Coordinates of C-alpha atoms in Angstrom, one line a residue:
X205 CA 0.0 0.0 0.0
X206 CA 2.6 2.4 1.1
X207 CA 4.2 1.7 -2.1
X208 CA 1.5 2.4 -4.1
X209 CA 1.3 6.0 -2.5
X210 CA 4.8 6.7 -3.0
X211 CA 3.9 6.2 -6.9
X212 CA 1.0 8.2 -6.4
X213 CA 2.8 10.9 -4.6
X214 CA 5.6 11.2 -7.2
X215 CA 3.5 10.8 -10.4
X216 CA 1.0 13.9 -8.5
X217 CA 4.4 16.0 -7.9
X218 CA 5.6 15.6 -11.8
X219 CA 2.1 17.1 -12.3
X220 CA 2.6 19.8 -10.5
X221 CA 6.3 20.8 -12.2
X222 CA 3.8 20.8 -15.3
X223 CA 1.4 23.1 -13.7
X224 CA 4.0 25.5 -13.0
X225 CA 6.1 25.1 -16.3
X226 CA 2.9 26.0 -18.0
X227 CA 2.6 28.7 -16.7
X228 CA 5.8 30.1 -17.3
X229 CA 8.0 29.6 -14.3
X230 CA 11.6 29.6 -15.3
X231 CA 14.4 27.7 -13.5
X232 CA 17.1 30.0 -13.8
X233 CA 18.8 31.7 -10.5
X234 CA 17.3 34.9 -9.9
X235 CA 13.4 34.1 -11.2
X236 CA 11.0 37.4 -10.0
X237 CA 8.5 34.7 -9.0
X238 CA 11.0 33.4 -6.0
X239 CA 7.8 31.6 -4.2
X240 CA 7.0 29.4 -7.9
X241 CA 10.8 29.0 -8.2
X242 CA 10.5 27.5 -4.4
X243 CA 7.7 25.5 -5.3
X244 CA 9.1 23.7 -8.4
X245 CA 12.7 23.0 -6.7
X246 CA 11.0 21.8 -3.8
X247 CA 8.5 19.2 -5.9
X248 CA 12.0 18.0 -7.6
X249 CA 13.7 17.6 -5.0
X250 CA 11.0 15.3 -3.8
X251 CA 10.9 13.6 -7.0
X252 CA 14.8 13.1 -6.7
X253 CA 14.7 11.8 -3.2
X254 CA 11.9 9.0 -3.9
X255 CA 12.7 8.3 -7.1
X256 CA 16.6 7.7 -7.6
X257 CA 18.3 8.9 -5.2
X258 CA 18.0 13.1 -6.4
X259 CA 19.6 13.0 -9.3
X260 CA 17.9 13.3 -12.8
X261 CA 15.4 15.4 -11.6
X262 CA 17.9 17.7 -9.8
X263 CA 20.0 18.3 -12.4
X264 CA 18.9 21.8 -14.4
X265 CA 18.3 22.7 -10.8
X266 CA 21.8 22.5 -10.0
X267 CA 22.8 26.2 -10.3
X268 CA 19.8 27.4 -8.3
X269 CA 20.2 25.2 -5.5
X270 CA 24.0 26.3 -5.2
X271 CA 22.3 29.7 -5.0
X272 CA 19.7 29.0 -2.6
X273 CA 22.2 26.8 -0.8
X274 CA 24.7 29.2 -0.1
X275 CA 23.0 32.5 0.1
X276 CA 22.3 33.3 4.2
X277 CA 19.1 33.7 4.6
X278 CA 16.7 34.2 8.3
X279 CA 15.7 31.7 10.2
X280 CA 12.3 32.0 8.6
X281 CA 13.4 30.6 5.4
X282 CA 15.1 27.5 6.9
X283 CA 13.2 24.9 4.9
X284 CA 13.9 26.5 1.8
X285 CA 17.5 26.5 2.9
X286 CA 17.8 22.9 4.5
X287 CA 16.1 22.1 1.0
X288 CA 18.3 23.1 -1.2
X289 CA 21.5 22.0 0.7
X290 CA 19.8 18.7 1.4
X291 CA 19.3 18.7 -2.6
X292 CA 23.1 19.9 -3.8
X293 CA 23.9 16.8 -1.3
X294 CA 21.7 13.8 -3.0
X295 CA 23.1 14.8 -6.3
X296 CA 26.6 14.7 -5.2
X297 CA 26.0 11.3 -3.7
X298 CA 23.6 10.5 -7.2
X299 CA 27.1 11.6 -8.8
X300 CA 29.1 9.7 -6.7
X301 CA 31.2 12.3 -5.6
X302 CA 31.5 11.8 -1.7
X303 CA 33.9 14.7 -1.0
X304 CA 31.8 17.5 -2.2
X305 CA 28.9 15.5 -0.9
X306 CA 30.6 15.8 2.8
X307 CA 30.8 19.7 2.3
X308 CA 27.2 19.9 1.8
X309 CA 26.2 17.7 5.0
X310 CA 28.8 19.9 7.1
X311 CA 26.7 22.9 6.0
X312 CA 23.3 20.8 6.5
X313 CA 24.6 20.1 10.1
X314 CA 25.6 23.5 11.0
X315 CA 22.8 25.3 9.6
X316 CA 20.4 22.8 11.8
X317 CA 22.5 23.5 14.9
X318 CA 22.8 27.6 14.6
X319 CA 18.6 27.3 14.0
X320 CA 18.0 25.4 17.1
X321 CA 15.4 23.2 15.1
X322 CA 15.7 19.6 16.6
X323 CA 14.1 18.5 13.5
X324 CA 16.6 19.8 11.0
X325 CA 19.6 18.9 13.4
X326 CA 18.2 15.0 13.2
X327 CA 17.5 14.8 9.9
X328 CA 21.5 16.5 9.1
X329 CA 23.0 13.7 11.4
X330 CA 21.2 11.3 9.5
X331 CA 22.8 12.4 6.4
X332 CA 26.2 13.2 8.2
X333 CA 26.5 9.4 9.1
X334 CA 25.7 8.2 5.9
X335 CA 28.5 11.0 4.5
X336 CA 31.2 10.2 6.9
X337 CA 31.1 6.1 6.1
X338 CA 30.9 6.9 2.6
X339 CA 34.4 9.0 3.0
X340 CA 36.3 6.4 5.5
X341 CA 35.8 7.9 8.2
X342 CA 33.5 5.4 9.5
X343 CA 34.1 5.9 13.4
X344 CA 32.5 9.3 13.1
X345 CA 30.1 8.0 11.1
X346 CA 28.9 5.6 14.0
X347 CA 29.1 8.1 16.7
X348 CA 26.3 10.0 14.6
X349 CA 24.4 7.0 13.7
X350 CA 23.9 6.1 17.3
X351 CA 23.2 9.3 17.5
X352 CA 20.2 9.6 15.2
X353 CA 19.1 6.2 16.9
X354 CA 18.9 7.8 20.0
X355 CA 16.5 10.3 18.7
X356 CA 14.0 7.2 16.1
X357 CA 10.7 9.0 18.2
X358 CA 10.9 11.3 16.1
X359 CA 8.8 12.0 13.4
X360 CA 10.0 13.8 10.8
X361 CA 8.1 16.0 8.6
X362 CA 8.3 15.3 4.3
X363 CA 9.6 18.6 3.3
X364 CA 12.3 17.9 6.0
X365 CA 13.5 14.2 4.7
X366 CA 11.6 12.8 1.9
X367 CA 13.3 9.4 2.1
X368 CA 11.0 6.5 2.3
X369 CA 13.4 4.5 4.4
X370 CA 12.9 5.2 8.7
X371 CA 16.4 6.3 10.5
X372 CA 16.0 3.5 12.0
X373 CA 16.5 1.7 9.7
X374 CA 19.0 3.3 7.2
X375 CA 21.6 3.8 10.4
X376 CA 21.6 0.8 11.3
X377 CA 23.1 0.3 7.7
X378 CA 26.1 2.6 8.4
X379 CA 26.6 0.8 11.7
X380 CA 26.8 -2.8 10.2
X381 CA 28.6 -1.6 7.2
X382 CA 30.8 0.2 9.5
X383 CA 31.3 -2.9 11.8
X384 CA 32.6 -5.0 9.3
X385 CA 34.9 -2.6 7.9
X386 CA 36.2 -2.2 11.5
X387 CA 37.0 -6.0 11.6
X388 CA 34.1 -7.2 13.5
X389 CA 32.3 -9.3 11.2
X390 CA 29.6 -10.8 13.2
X391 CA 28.7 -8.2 14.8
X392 CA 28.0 -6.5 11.6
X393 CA 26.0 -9.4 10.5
X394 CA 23.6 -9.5 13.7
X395 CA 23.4 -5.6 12.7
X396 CA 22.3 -6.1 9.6
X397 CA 19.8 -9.0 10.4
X398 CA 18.6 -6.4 12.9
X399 CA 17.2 -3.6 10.4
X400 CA 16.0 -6.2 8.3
X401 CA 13.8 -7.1 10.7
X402 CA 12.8 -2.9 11.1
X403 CA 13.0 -2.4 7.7
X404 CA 9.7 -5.0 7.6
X405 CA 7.9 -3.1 9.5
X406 CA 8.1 0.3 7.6
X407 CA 8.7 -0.3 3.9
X408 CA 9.4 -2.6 0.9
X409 CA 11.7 0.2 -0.2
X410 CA 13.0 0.3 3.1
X411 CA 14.0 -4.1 3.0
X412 CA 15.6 -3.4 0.0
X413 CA 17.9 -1.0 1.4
X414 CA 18.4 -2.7 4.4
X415 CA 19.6 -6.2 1.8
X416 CA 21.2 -4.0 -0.9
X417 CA 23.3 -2.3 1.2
X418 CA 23.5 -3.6 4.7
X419 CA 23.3 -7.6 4.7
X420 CA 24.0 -8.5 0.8
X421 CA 27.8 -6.6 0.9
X422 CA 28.3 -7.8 4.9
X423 CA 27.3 -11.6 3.5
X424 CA 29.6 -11.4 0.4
X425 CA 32.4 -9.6 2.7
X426 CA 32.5 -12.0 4.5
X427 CA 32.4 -15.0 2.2
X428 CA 28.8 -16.3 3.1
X429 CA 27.7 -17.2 0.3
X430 CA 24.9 -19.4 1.3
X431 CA 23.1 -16.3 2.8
X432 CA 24.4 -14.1 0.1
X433 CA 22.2 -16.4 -2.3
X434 CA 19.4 -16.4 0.4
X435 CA 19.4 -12.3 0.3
X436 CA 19.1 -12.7 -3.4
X437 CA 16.4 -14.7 -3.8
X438 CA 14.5 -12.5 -1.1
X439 CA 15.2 -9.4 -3.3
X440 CA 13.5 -11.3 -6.4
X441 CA 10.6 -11.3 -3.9
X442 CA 10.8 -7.5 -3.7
X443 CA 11.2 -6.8 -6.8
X444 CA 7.7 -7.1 -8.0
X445 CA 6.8 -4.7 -5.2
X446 CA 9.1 -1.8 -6.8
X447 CA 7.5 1.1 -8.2
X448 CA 11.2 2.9 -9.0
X449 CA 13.9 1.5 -11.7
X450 CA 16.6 2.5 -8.9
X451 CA 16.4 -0.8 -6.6
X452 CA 15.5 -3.1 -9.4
X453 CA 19.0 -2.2 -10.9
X454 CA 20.7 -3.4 -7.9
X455 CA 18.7 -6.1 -7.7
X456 CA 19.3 -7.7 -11.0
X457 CA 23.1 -6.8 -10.2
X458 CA 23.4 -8.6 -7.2
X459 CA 21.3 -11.7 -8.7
X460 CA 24.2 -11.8 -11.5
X461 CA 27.2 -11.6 -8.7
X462 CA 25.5 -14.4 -6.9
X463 CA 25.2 -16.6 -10.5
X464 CA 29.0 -15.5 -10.7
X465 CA 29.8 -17.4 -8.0
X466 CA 28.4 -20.3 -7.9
X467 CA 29.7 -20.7 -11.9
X468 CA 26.3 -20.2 -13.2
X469 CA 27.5 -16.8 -15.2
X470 CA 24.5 -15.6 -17.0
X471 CA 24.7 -15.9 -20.7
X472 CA 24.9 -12.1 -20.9
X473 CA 28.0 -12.0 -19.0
X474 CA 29.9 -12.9 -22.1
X475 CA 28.9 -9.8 -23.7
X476 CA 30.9 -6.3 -24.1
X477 CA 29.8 -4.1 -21.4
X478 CA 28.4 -6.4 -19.0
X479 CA 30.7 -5.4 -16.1
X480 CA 29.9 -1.8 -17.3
X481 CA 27.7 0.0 -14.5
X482 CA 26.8 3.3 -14.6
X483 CA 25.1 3.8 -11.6
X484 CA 28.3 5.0 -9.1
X485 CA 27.1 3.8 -5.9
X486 CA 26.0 0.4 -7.0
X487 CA 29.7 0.5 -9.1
X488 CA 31.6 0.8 -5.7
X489 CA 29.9 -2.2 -4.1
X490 CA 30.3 -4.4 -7.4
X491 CA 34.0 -3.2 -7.7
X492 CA 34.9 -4.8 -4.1
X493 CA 32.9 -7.8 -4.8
X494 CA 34.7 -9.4 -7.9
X495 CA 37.3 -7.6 -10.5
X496 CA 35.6 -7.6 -13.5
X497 CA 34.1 -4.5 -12.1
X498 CA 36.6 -2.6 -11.3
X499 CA 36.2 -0.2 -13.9
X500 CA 38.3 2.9 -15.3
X501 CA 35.5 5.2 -13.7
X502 CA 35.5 3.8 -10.2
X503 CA 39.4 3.6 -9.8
X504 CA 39.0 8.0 -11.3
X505 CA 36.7 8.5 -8.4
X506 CA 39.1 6.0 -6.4
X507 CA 42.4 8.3 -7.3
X508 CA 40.2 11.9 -7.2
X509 CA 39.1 11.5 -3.7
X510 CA 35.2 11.7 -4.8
X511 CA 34.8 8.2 -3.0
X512 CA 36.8 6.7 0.2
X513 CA 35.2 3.8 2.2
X514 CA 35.9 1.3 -0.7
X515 CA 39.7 3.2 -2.0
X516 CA 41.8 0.6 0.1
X517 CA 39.9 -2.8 -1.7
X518 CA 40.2 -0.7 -4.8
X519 CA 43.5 -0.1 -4.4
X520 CA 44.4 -4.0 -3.2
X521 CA 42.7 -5.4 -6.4
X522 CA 44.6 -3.3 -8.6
X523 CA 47.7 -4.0 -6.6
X524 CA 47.2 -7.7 -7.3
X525 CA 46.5 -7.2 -10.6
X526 CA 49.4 -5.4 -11.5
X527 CA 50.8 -8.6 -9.7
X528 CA 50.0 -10.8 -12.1
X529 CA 51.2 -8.6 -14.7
X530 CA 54.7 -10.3 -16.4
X531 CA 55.8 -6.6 -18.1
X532 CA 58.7 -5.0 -16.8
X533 CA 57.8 -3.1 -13.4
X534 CA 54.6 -4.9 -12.7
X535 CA 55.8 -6.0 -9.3
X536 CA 56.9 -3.1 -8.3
X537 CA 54.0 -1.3 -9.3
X538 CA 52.0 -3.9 -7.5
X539 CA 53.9 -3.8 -4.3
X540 CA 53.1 0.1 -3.9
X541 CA 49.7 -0.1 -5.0
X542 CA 49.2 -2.7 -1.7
X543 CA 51.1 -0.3 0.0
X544 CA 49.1 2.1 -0.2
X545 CA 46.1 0.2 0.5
X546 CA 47.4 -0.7 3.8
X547 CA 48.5 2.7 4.7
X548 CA 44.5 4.2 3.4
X549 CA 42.8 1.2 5.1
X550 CA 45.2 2.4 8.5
X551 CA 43.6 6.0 8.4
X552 CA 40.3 4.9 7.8
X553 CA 40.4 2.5 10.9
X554 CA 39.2 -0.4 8.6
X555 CA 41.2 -3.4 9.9
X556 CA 39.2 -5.6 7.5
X557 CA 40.4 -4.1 4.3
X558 CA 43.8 -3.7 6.4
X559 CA 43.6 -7.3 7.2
X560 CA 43.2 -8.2 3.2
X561 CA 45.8 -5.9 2.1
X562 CA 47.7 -7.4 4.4
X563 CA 47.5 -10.4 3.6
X564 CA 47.5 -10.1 -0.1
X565 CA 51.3 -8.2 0.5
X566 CA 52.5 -10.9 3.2
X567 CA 51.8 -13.3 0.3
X568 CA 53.3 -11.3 -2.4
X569 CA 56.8 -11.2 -0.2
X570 CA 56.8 -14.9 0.7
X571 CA 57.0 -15.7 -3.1
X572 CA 60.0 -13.3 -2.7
X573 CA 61.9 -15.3 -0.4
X574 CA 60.8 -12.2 2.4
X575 CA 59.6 -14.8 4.9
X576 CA 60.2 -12.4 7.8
X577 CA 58.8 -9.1 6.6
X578 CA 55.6 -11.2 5.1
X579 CA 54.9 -12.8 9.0
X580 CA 56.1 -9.5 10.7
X581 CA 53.5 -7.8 9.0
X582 CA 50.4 -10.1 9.0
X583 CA 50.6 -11.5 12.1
X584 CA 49.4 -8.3 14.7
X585 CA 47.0 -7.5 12.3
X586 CA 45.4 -10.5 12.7
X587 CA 46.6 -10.9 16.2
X588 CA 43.9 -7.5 16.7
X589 CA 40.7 -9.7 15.6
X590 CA 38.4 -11.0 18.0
X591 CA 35.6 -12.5 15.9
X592 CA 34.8 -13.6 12.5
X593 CA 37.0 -16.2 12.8
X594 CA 34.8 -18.4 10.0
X595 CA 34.9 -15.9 7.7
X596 CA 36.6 -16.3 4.2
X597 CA 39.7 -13.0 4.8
X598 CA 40.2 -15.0 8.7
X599 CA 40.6 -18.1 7.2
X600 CA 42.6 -16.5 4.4
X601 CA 45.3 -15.2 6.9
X602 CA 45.1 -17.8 9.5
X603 CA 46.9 -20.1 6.4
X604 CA 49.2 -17.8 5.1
X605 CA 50.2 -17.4 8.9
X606 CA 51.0 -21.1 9.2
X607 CA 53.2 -21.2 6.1
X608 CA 55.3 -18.3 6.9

């Protein structure tokens, strides 16, 4: 049912944009009719937000947001404001650019913290916690998603926080995604089991974040690929419940990455572009779950700074790549690409990818007689875990350990 509204609500607001282009209203900064001009950025931003994420529907609004974004205004016009910052920051994320995203949620936050409105303040932690795991720096992104979860009474307004997924839900998320990446494992799986079991209670849009993001990556992290494949077939269930294009995407994605695995490649996988995805944030979870999608784009936005929480995998898979590579300075371009995985995953706090980067360098130097380095470095790292111990990276090192 709630679904069905959602539609309703969006197809009404693209009816409304109409109403108001008919009659004229222009898009450009500076429009006389500054009330219209509020109106129509308002209804696409809404659009954005349900829709995909806020970004086709943001787009020719781009220079007017930055306007209304950035102009100081009273405190009477704080929605308009929070809008239009909250807007600039879904199509940074829609763009896959993380670091100007983060400026944008550091402006959200301040401007709901100099207003005094608790609502506004909520709804920019929210965002902030998403923002911060999305850059690495995942252990303030937990202190503000136990924040926000301290605060799940309350109920937040649509022109405040159009997305149709509860906090409760979405920060529980960060905080399993941010477990695993801080090497503990199970933990992050209970997490994610946890706002699964939320997410059925508020929204179908809502489970398929929770999967998508939360328990599908933690499963294939982790090596589970029983309950990877027992995510998947719980997203084909969704699926026919999906009134946007956005989730479906993933979901088809993650139904081919599960066929990968098991050698069941679809038959389409053999064609050119198949490991091709457009979307960035679905490209950044593909590109640390197998190597054929580890595209040109993903290791730009790796090497720009636009994206951190995945850079160190990124970074290890093209290490070992360049590995394998028999040219003339492929190993040593291999050895400092693993390097500098390690020392990324250090400053981002995210033993896990430190553990695999670890690992992937300790067994690089064993094949070159560097016994002692190889154990020197691998064995505190994984001295440091305290769970997970099943998992596929765990078991990877624990071996490696025993032959050095």
């Amino acid at each position: 049912r709630e679904m069905v509204l959602i539609d309703e609500f969006t197809h009404r607001a693209e009816r409304a944009v109409k109403a108001l282009e008919a009659r004229g209203v222009a898009i450009e900064a500076g429009e006389a009719d500054a009330v219209q001009n509020s109106r129509r950025m308002r209804l696409n931003y809404l659009i954005g937000c349900l829709g995909t994420g806020g970004g086709p529907a943001l787009l020719d609004l781009a220079p007017q947001l930055v306007s209304a974004a950035t102009t100081p205004t009273d405190t009477s016009d704080l929605v308009h404001r929070f809008t239009a910052l909250n807007s600039m920051w879904s199509l940074s994320v829609w763009r896959g650019d993380f670091h100007t995203a983060a400026t944008w949620a550091t402006r959200l936050e301040a401007l709901g913290t100099s207003t005094g409105d608790a609502v506004a303040r909520h709804v920019a932690s929210r965002i902030q916690a998403q923002t911060l795991h999305f850059i690495g720096r995942h252990a303030d992104a937990s202190e503000h998603a136990q924040r926000v979860l301290g605060e799940a009474w309350r109920t937040i307004p649509l022109i405040y926080n159009p997305s149709p997924v509860a906090p409760r839900v979405s920060m529980r998320v960060v905080l399993a995604r941010v477990s695993w990446m801080q090497g503990f494992p199970e933990r992050a799986a209970a997490m994610a089991r946890d706002a699964m079991e939320h997410a059925r209670t508020d929204s179908p849009i809502s489970l398929c974040q929770a999967i998508c993001m939360g328990a599908f990556m933690v499963a294939m992290w982790s090596g589970d690929h029983r309950w990877s494949a027992e995510l998947s077939a719980a997203l084909d269930d969704i699926e026919g419940q999906l009134g946007f294009d956005h989730w479906r995407r993933w979901i088809r994605r993650f139904r081919d990455v599960v066929a990968l695995q098991s050698d069941a490649a679809p038959a389409a996988a053999a064609e050119p572009g198949f490991f091709i995805e457009a979307e960035t944030l679905l490209s950044d979870q593909l590109a640390t779950l197998d190597d054929r999608w580890l595209s040109a784009a993903c290791v730009a936005r790796v090497e720009s700074g636009a994206v951190g929480w995945c850079a160190p995998e990124v970074l290890r898979r093209l290490g070992v790549r360049a590995l394998g590579d028999s040219s003339s300075g492929g190993a040593a371009r291999g050895e400092a690409l693993l390097l500098r995985s390690l020392a990324l995953a250090r400053q981002h706090q995210a033993a896990s990818w430190e553990l695999r980067s670890a690992t992937s360098l300790a067994r690089h130097w064993r094949t070159r007689e560097r016994t002692r380095e190889a154990c020197a470095l691998l064995e505190p790292i994984f001295s440091r875990f305290t769970e997970g111990f099943a998992t596929a990276d765990l078991r990877a090192a624990s071996v490696l350990l025993e032959t050095l």
